[in-house]
Amino acid sequence: GGHSFVLDDNAGQRHIRMRTAGGGQILIDDTNELVYVINSPGTAWIELSADGSIQVFSDEDINMRSTNNIGSWQHHFFEAQR
């Protein structure tokens, strides 16, 4: 199949989905109140949830770059584990 663009207004499944033929997709889901982006092999994705949480996944490295500051504020200990 080819690329698809879906606008669904059905009561139990309100969403907009753009998907490439290879499987990469962007989903804006009003029913579950989230935004989801995933690459075609499923090795990296990001999800923005209704409660304000942001989930990020990568099978490899995650890099953040800035010409200025990158700030991080938290109430819990941050730990990178291998």
Coordinates of C-alpha atoms in Angstrom, one line a residue:
G1 CA 0.0 0.0 0.0
G2 CA 0.8 3.7 -0.2
H3 CA 0.7 6.6 2.1
S4 CA -2.5 7.3 4.0
F5 CA -4.1 10.3 5.7
V6 CA -7.1 9.6 7.9
L7 CA -9.5 12.0 9.4
D8 CA -11.8 10.0 11.7
D9 CA -14.8 11.7 13.5
N10 CA -16.5 8.6 14.8
A11 CA -17.6 9.0 18.4
G12 CA -15.3 6.4 19.9
Q13 CA -12.3 7.0 17.7
R14 CA -11.6 10.7 16.9
H15 CA -8.2 11.1 15.4
I16 CA -6.0 12.3 12.6
R17 CA -3.4 9.9 11.3
M18 CA -0.8 10.4 8.7
R19 CA 1.2 7.3 7.8
T20 CA 3.8 6.7 5.2
A21 CA 3.9 3.5 3.0
G22 CA 6.9 2.4 5.1
G23 CA 5.0 2.7 8.4
G24 CA 6.2 6.0 9.9
Q25 CA 3.3 7.9 11.4
I26 CA 2.0 11.0 13.2
L27 CA -1.2 10.5 15.2
I28 CA -3.2 13.2 16.8
D29 CA -5.8 11.4 19.0
D30 CA -8.7 13.3 20.5
T31 CA -10.3 10.2 22.0
N32 CA -7.2 9.3 24.1
E33 CA -5.9 12.9 24.2
L34 CA -2.4 12.3 22.9
V35 CA 0.0 13.0 20.1
Y36 CA 2.2 10.2 19.0
V37 CA 5.1 10.2 16.4
I38 CA 7.0 7.0 15.5
N39 CA 9.5 6.1 12.8
S40 CA 8.8 3.3 10.3
P41 CA 11.0 0.6 12.0
G42 CA 9.6 1.5 15.5
T43 CA 13.1 2.2 16.9
A44 CA 12.2 5.7 18.0
W45 CA 9.0 7.4 19.1
I46 CA 7.6 10.2 21.2
E47 CA 4.3 10.5 22.9
L48 CA 2.7 13.7 24.4
S49 CA -0.1 12.7 26.9
A50 CA -3.1 14.6 28.2
D51 CA -1.7 14.8 31.7
G52 CA 1.4 16.6 30.4
S53 CA 3.8 13.7 30.5
I54 CA 6.2 13.2 27.6
Q55 CA 7.5 9.8 26.8
V56 CA 10.5 9.4 24.5
F57 CA 12.0 6.1 23.3
S58 CA 15.0 5.3 21.2
D59 CA 16.9 2.1 20.4
E60 CA 20.0 4.2 20.2
D61 CA 21.2 7.6 21.7
I62 CA 19.0 10.5 22.6
N63 CA 20.7 13.9 21.9
M64 CA 19.7 17.4 22.8
R65 CA 21.5 20.4 21.4
S66 CA 21.2 24.1 22.0
T67 CA 23.1 27.3 21.2
N68 CA 21.8 28.5 24.6
N69 CA 20.6 26.8 27.7
I70 CA 18.9 23.5 28.2
G71 CA 17.1 23.6 31.6
S72 CA 15.9 20.7 33.7
W73 CA 13.8 21.1 36.9
Q74 CA 12.6 18.1 38.8
H75 CA 11.6 16.9 42.3
H76 CA 13.2 13.5 41.9
F77 CA 16.6 12.0 41.4
F78 CA 17.7 11.7 37.7
E79 CA 19.7 8.6 36.9
A80 CA 21.0 7.1 33.7
Q81 CA 21.4 3.3 33.9
R82 CA 22.9 0.9 31.5

